[in-house]
mmCIF file of C-alpha atoms in Angstrom:
data_model
loop_
_atom_site.group_PDB
_atom_site.id
_atom_site.type_symbol
_atom_site.label_atom_id
_atom_site.label_comp_id
_atom_site.label_asym_id
_atom_site.label_seq_id
_atom_site.Cartn_x
_atom_site.Cartn_y
_atom_site.Cartn_z
ATOM 1 C CA UNK A 1 116.555 358.748 108.388
ATOM 2 C CA UNK A 2 119.180 356.079 109.022
ATOM 3 C CA UNK A 3 118.563 352.336 108.926
ATOM 4 C CA UNK A 4 121.084 350.447 111.023
ATOM 5 C CA UNK A 5 121.230 346.670 111.266
ATOM 6 C CA UNK A 6 123.296 344.185 113.207
ATOM 7 C CA UNK A 7 122.916 340.673 111.852
ATOM 8 C CA UNK A 8 124.212 337.347 113.080
ATOM 9 C CA UNK A 9 123.523 333.803 112.018
ATOM 10 C CA UNK A 10 120.445 333.552 114.257
ATOM 11 C CA UNK A 11 118.948 337.034 114.548
ATOM 12 C CA UNK A 12 118.971 340.446 112.879
ATOM 13 C CA UNK A 13 118.312 343.619 114.880
ATOM 14 C CA UNK A 14 116.958 346.485 112.763
ATOM 15 C CA UNK A 15 116.594 350.085 113.885
ATOM 16 C CA UNK A 16 115.502 353.271 112.122
ATOM 17 C CA UNK A 17 116.743 356.510 113.679
ATOM 18 C CA UNK A 18 116.053 360.134 112.852
ATOM 19 C CA UNK A 19 118.826 362.272 114.269
ATOM 20 C CA UNK A 20 119.084 361.180 117.876
ATOM 21 C CA UNK A 21 115.576 359.712 118.012
ATOM 22 C CA UNK A 22 114.702 356.064 117.557
ATOM 23 C CA UNK A 23 111.789 355.783 115.129
ATOM 24 C CA UNK A 24 111.296 352.024 115.249
ATOM 25 C CA UNK A 25 113.148 348.865 116.156
ATOM 26 C CA UNK A 26 112.446 345.228 115.424
ATOM 27 C CA UNK A 27 114.115 341.844 115.256
ATOM 28 C CA UNK A 28 114.020 339.223 112.527
ATOM 29 C CA UNK A 29 115.765 336.074 111.467
ATOM 30 C CA UNK A 30 119.485 335.945 110.906
ATOM 31 C CA UNK A 31 121.021 336.947 107.576
ATOM 32 C CA UNK A 32 124.269 335.435 106.377
ATOM 33 C CA UNK A 33 125.239 335.847 102.698
ATOM 34 C CA UNK A 34 127.719 332.992 103.045
ATOM 35 C CA UNK A 35 124.850 330.617 103.855
ATOM 36 C CA UNK A 36 121.903 332.252 102.041
ATOM 37 C CA UNK A 37 121.351 333.391 98.458
ATOM 38 C CA UNK A 38 120.871 337.048 97.584
ATOM 39 C CA UNK A 39 117.279 336.265 96.588
ATOM 40 C CA UNK A 40 116.628 334.682 99.978
ATOM 41 C CA UNK A 41 118.100 337.693 101.787
ATOM 42 C CA UNK A 42 116.041 340.136 99.732
ATOM 43 C CA UNK A 43 112.917 338.177 100.607
ATOM 44 C CA UNK A 44 113.751 338.349 104.307
ATOM 45 C CA UNK A 45 114.342 342.108 104.178
ATOM 46 C CA UNK A 46 111.098 342.762 102.322
ATOM 47 C CA UNK A 47 108.912 340.455 104.409
ATOM 48 C CA UNK A 48 110.355 341.061 107.875
ATOM 49 C CA UNK A 49 111.415 344.707 107.640
ATOM 50 C CA UNK A 50 109.815 346.665 104.797
ATOM 51 C CA UNK A 51 106.345 345.223 105.350
ATOM 52 C CA UNK A 52 106.492 346.169 109.043
ATOM 53 C CA UNK A 53 107.609 349.790 108.815
ATOM 54 C CA UNK A 54 105.929 352.839 107.319
ATOM 55 C CA UNK A 55 109.044 354.925 106.715
ATOM 56 C CA UNK A 56 110.872 352.878 104.077
ATOM 57 C CA UNK A 57 110.727 355.686 101.512
ATOM 58 C CA UNK A 58 112.222 358.151 104.001
ATOM 59 C CA UNK A 59 115.385 356.123 104.642
ATOM 60 C CA UNK A 60 118.361 357.994 103.200
ATOM 61 C CA UNK A 61 121.262 356.144 104.872
ATOM 62 C CA UNK A 62 121.825 352.444 105.519
ATOM 63 C CA UNK A 63 124.456 350.766 107.669
ATOM 64 C CA UNK A 64 124.313 346.983 107.609
ATOM 65 C CA UNK A 65 126.734 345.023 109.779
ATOM 66 C CA UNK A 66 126.438 341.321 109.088
ATOM 67 C CA UNK A 67 127.960 337.911 109.661
ATOM 68 C CA UNK A 68 129.381 336.432 106.495
ATOM 69 C CA UNK A 69 129.727 339.836 104.775
ATOM 70 C CA UNK A 70 132.953 339.133 102.917
ATOM 71 C CA UNK A 71 134.507 341.685 100.574
ATOM 72 C CA UNK A 72 133.364 339.754 97.506
ATOM 73 C CA UNK A 73 129.729 339.958 98.620
ATOM 74 C CA UNK A 74 129.540 343.557 99.789
ATOM 75 C CA UNK A 75 128.868 345.114 96.360
ATOM 76 C CA UNK A 76 125.937 342.790 95.653
ATOM 77 C CA UNK A 77 124.412 343.430 99.075
ATOM 78 C CA UNK A 78 124.735 347.189 98.701
ATOM 79 C CA UNK A 79 122.996 347.045 95.299
ATOM 80 C CA UNK A 80 120.241 344.914 96.841
ATOM 81 C CA UNK A 81 119.613 347.502 99.568
ATOM 82 C CA UNK A 82 119.531 350.331 96.989
ATOM 83 C CA UNK A 83 116.989 348.339 94.999
ATOM 84 C CA UNK A 84 114.738 347.986 98.047
ATOM 85 C CA UNK A 85 115.274 351.457 99.526
ATOM 86 C CA UNK A 86 115.219 353.605 96.414
ATOM 87 C CA UNK A 87 115.847 356.894 98.246
ATOM 88 C CA UNK A 88 118.920 355.711 100.127
ATOM 89 C CA UNK A 89 121.825 357.863 98.954
ATOM 90 C CA UNK A 90 124.413 356.229 101.222
ATOM 91 C CA UNK A 91 124.625 352.474 101.740
ATOM 92 C CA UNK A 92 127.410 350.829 103.723
ATOM 93 C CA UNK A 93 127.643 347.058 104.203
ATOM 94 C CA UNK A 94 130.329 345.906 106.628
ATOM 95 C CA UNK A 95 131.199 342.833 108.611
ATOM 96 C CA UNK A 96 129.528 342.316 111.958
ATOM 97 C CA UNK A 97 133.053 342.299 113.374
ATOM 98 C CA UNK A 98 133.646 345.916 112.357
ATOM 99 C CA UNK A 99 130.251 346.849 113.778
ATOM 100 C CA UNK A 100 131.145 345.245 117.091
ATOM 101 C CA UNK A 101 134.514 347.008 117.201
ATOM 102 C CA UNK A 102 132.994 350.411 116.448
ATOM 103 C CA UNK A 103 130.310 349.854 119.074
ATOM 104 C CA UNK A 104 132.691 348.682 121.783
ATOM 105 C CA UNK A 105 135.651 351.002 121.293
ATOM 106 C CA UNK A 106 134.634 353.929 119.095
ATOM 107 C CA UNK A 107 137.932 355.608 118.202
ATOM 108 C CA UNK A 108 140.023 353.750 120.800
ATOM 109 C CA UNK A 109 142.180 350.663 120.375
ATOM 110 C CA UNK A 110 140.953 347.347 121.676
ATOM 111 C CA UNK A 111 140.313 343.680 121.065
ATOM 112 C CA UNK A 112 136.704 343.244 119.991
ATOM 113 C CA UNK A 113 134.922 339.906 120.254
ATOM 114 C CA UNK A 114 131.622 338.464 119.093
ATOM 115 C CA UNK A 115 130.262 335.568 121.104
ATOM 116 C CA UNK A 116 126.849 334.471 119.911
ATOM 117 C CA UNK A 117 125.799 331.519 117.784
ATOM 118 C CA UNK A 118 129.229 331.937 116.186
ATOM 119 C CA UNK A 119 132.404 333.556 117.466
ATOM 120 C CA UNK A 120 134.889 336.036 116.061
ATOM 121 C CA UNK A 121 137.478 338.543 117.211
ATOM 122 C CA UNK A 122 139.701 341.298 115.890
ATOM 123 C CA UNK A 123 142.428 343.733 116.764
ATOM 124 C CA UNK A 124 140.965 347.225 116.259
ATOM 125 C CA UNK A 125 143.049 350.403 116.037
ATOM 126 C CA UNK A 126 140.213 352.908 116.497
ATOM 127 C CA UNK A 127 139.573 353.215 112.757
ATOM 128 C CA UNK A 128 139.475 349.735 111.339
ATOM 129 C CA UNK A 129 140.356 346.097 111.768
ATOM 130 C CA UNK A 130 144.112 345.594 111.589
ATOM 131 C CA UNK A 131 144.152 341.866 112.366
ATOM 132 C CA UNK A 132 141.546 339.111 112.414
ATOM 133 C CA UNK A 133 142.181 335.513 113.436
ATOM 134 C CA UNK A 134 139.858 333.459 111.203
ATOM 135 C CA UNK A 135 137.163 331.838 113.381
ATOM 136 C CA UNK A 136 136.759 328.930 110.874
ATOM 137 C CA UNK A 137 133.131 328.162 111.780
ATOM 138 C CA UNK A 138 131.701 325.799 114.360
ATOM 139 C CA UNK A 139 133.091 322.621 112.756
ATOM 140 C CA UNK A 140 136.704 323.776 112.465
ATOM 141 C CA UNK A 141 136.812 326.501 115.098
ATOM 142 C CA UNK A 142 134.417 329.065 116.629
ATOM 143 C CA UNK A 143 135.690 328.406 120.144
ATOM 144 C CA UNK A 144 133.625 330.342 122.675
ATOM 145 C CA UNK A 145 130.482 330.337 120.559
ATOM 146 C CA UNK A 146 127.041 329.033 121.414
ATOM 147 C CA UNK A 147 127.275 326.414 118.666
ATOM 148 C CA UNK A 148 130.549 325.037 120.011
ATOM 149 C CA UNK A 149 129.198 325.181 123.559
ATOM 150 C CA UNK A 150 126.265 323.053 122.413
ATOM 151 C CA UNK A 151 128.626 320.649 120.657
ATOM 152 C CA UNK A 152 130.822 320.290 123.750
ATOM 153 C CA UNK A 153 127.725 319.833 125.912
ATOM 154 C CA UNK A 154 126.291 317.019 123.793
ATOM 155 C CA UNK A 155 129.664 315.307 123.682
ATOM 156 C CA UNK A 156 130.102 315.501 127.461
ATOM 157 C CA UNK A 157 126.491 314.497 128.092
ATOM 158 C CA UNK A 158 126.700 311.228 126.165
ATOM 159 C CA UNK A 159 130.361 310.356 126.755
ATOM 160 C CA UNK A 160 130.341 310.572 130.540
ATOM 161 C CA UNK A 161 131.762 314.060 130.976
ATOM 162 C CA UNK A 162 128.612 315.153 132.802
ATOM 163 C CA UNK A 163 126.461 313.347 135.324
ATOM 164 C CA UNK A 164 123.805 310.811 134.387
ATOM 165 C CA UNK A 165 121.366 312.872 136.468
ATOM 166 C CA UNK A 166 121.961 315.918 134.257
ATOM 167 C CA UNK A 167 121.648 313.809 131.120
ATOM 168 C CA UNK A 168 118.308 312.390 132.253
ATOM 169 C CA UNK A 169 117.064 315.855 133.152
ATOM 170 C CA UNK A 170 118.035 317.199 129.718
ATOM 171 C CA UNK A 171 116.329 314.367 127.852
ATOM 172 C CA UNK A 172 113.202 314.684 129.980
ATOM 173 C CA UNK A 173 112.865 318.474 129.735
ATOM 174 C CA UNK A 174 113.682 318.819 126.041
ATOM 175 C CA UNK A 175 111.959 315.669 124.797
ATOM 176 C CA UNK A 176 114.994 315.008 122.613
ATOM 177 C CA UNK A 177 116.642 311.644 122.130
ATOM 178 C CA UNK A 178 120.171 310.943 120.965
ATOM 179 C CA UNK A 179 118.895 309.930 117.478
ATOM 180 C CA UNK A 180 116.954 313.226 117.353
ATOM 181 C CA UNK A 181 120.120 315.169 118.093
ATOM 182 C CA UNK A 182 122.165 313.243 115.523
ATOM 183 C CA UNK A 183 119.488 313.898 112.917
ATOM 184 C CA UNK A 184 119.347 317.639 113.664
ATOM 185 C CA UNK A 185 123.108 318.002 113.493
ATOM 186 C CA UNK A 186 123.885 315.799 110.487
ATOM 187 C CA UNK A 187 120.751 315.779 108.362
ATOM 188 C CA UNK A 188 118.840 319.019 108.962
ATOM 189 C CA UNK A 189 119.869 322.559 107.934
ATOM 190 C CA UNK A 190 121.284 325.163 110.339
ATOM 191 C CA UNK A 191 122.877 322.675 112.743
ATOM 192 C CA UNK A 192 124.781 325.591 114.301
ATOM 193 C CA UNK A 193 121.512 327.209 115.384
ATOM 194 C CA UNK A 194 120.265 323.980 116.907
ATOM 195 C CA UNK A 195 123.473 323.450 118.870
ATOM 196 C CA UNK A 196 123.426 327.054 120.079
ATOM 197 C CA UNK A 197 119.806 326.633 121.197
ATOM 198 C CA UNK A 198 120.991 324.117 123.805
ATOM 199 C CA UNK A 199 122.497 327.097 125.631
ATOM 200 C CA UNK A 200 119.097 327.727 127.212
ATOM 201 C CA UNK A 201 119.277 324.456 129.164
ATOM 202 C CA UNK A 202 122.972 324.964 129.924
ATOM 203 C CA UNK A 203 122.391 328.428 131.376
ATOM 204 C CA UNK A 204 119.517 327.192 133.536
ATOM 205 C CA UNK A 205 121.745 324.499 135.046
ATOM 206 C CA UNK A 206 124.965 326.359 135.780
ATOM 207 C CA UNK A 207 124.711 325.311 139.423
ATOM 208 C CA UNK A 208 126.180 322.034 138.190
ATOM 209 C CA UNK A 209 129.914 322.600 138.722
ATOM 210 C CA UNK A 210 131.011 320.341 135.884
ATOM 211 C CA UNK A 211 128.705 322.146 133.475
ATOM 212 C CA UNK A 212 129.939 325.574 134.533
ATOM 213 C CA UNK A 213 133.519 324.363 134.105
ATOM 214 C CA UNK A 214 132.645 323.311 130.545
ATOM 215 C CA UNK A 215 131.413 326.853 129.827
ATOM 216 C CA UNK A 216 134.565 328.428 131.290
ATOM 217 C CA UNK A 217 136.783 326.027 129.330
ATOM 218 C CA UNK A 218 134.977 326.976 126.106
ATOM 219 C CA UNK A 219 135.804 330.639 126.748
ATOM 220 C CA UNK A 220 139.391 329.817 127.744
ATOM 221 C CA UNK A 221 139.808 328.015 124.419
ATOM 222 C CA UNK A 222 138.524 331.162 122.696
ATOM 223 C CA UNK A 223 141.207 333.286 124.361
ATOM 224 C CA UNK A 224 143.982 330.752 123.777
ATOM 225 C CA UNK A 225 143.238 330.001 120.117
ATOM 226 C CA UNK A 226 142.128 333.450 119.009
ATOM 227 C CA UNK A 227 142.815 336.416 121.278
ATOM 228 C CA UNK A 228 146.320 335.280 122.293
ATOM 229 C CA UNK A 229 147.402 335.432 118.653
ATOM 230 C CA UNK A 230 147.128 339.245 118.643
ATOM 231 C CA UNK A 231 149.880 339.387 121.304
ATOM 232 C CA UNK A 232 148.320 342.486 122.864
ATOM 233 C CA UNK A 233 147.559 341.695 126.490
ATOM 234 C CA UNK A 234 148.033 345.413 127.163
ATOM 235 C CA UNK A 235 144.718 346.165 125.432
ATOM 236 C CA UNK A 236 141.227 345.933 126.887
ATOM 237 C CA UNK A 237 138.854 343.270 125.568
ATOM 238 C CA UNK A 238 135.200 343.924 124.794
ATOM 239 C CA UNK A 239 132.510 341.456 123.761
ATOM 240 C CA UNK A 240 129.074 341.555 122.165
ATOM 241 C CA UNK A 241 126.515 338.799 121.672
ATOM 242 C CA UNK A 242 124.015 336.765 123.640
ATOM 243 C CA UNK A 243 126.536 334.154 124.779
ATOM 244 C CA UNK A 244 128.908 336.821 126.104
ATOM 245 C CA UNK A 245 126.005 338.605 127.798
ATOM 246 C CA UNK A 246 124.312 335.657 129.511
ATOM 247 C CA UNK A 247 127.581 333.996 130.520
ATOM 248 C CA UNK A 248 129.320 337.213 131.541
ATOM 249 C CA UNK A 249 130.509 335.834 134.893
ATOM 250 C CA UNK A 250 132.082 332.790 133.243
ATOM 251 C CA UNK A 251 133.593 334.943 130.487
ATOM 252 C CA UNK A 252 135.117 337.291 133.073
ATOM 253 C CA UNK A 253 136.591 334.311 134.916
ATOM 254 C CA UNK A 254 138.102 332.896 131.731
ATOM 255 C CA UNK A 255 139.529 336.307 130.773
ATOM 256 C CA UNK A 256 141.099 336.690 134.211
ATOM 257 C CA UNK A 257 142.654 333.217 134.100
ATOM 258 C CA UNK A 258 144.123 333.939 130.669
ATOM 259 C CA UNK A 259 145.431 337.361 131.702
ATOM 260 C CA UNK A 260 143.006 339.746 129.972
ATOM 261 C CA UNK A 261 141.005 342.731 131.170
ATOM 262 C CA UNK A 262 137.369 342.479 130.083
ATOM 263 C CA UNK A 263 136.206 346.054 129.769
ATOM 264 C CA UNK A 264 132.707 345.862 128.325
ATOM 265 C CA UNK A 265 130.056 343.236 127.540
ATOM 266 C CA UNK A 266 126.834 344.106 125.715
ATOM 267 C CA UNK A 267 124.136 341.868 124.319
ATOM 268 C CA UNK A 268 123.679 343.806 121.090
ATOM 269 C CA UNK A 269 126.036 346.381 119.569
ATOM 270 C CA UNK A 270 123.033 348.132 118.057
ATOM 271 C CA UNK A 271 122.391 350.115 121.241
ATOM 272 C CA UNK A 272 125.783 351.755 120.802
ATOM 273 C CA UNK A 273 125.755 351.976 116.991
ATOM 274 C CA UNK A 274 122.519 353.987 116.828
ATOM 275 C CA UNK A 275 123.954 356.885 118.808
ATOM 276 C CA UNK A 276 124.340 360.073 116.724
ATOM 277 C CA UNK A 277 127.740 360.318 115.074
#
């Protein structure tokens, strides 16, 4: 049996497959070794995955695609998975970016993008990543992401970039105040998740033209500051992630304005990764 996982900063999708058959599938909290200790990650895997499946001992192959899986961390993560799944003969830990590229393009060339809580992109040659513009995280970069969308939204909401009517509606429906927001961003952990969570309100209010323009501009910034640097407008672009999926119309518009052909958008790459190889 194969265990395949796609993990972002907010959510991890787990799936166990046997040949071409899906045995079980579940979702848990996000795993990011850049933000969490190995002990914390092991606890998440044991409590949210192992305790909820009955086939742990039958897993012989593991593919884990995760945010924050840098080269220096891969060996430790692979040893952790072998410790938990003692019968796993093959363990592969890769970046979520490579997982997205494999899911979107298989053995074809393309520009693969992740647009969820965070954002990332790469130039993929059908085998591996040949170029990756560093996303830099939601403070220094991450254009196009849910976290940056939330940041831009809060800024526009309280600095006059959006209507007072929309601001009052947001405060009323969410129960948040400006001090609450400041506290969540500057004093509480996982500020990126909080900012990305504001996407729910944004998506529900896209009839507001100024708000929709803010979403499109966020995606245009993603193309300009990331995808343009590959200098490959001849290649198709594909995107995975909840932000890409729920704002597909706005993403398509931004791609068209910036001169790109958006070939494929999927919410989770796992649906494509679990297909028999």
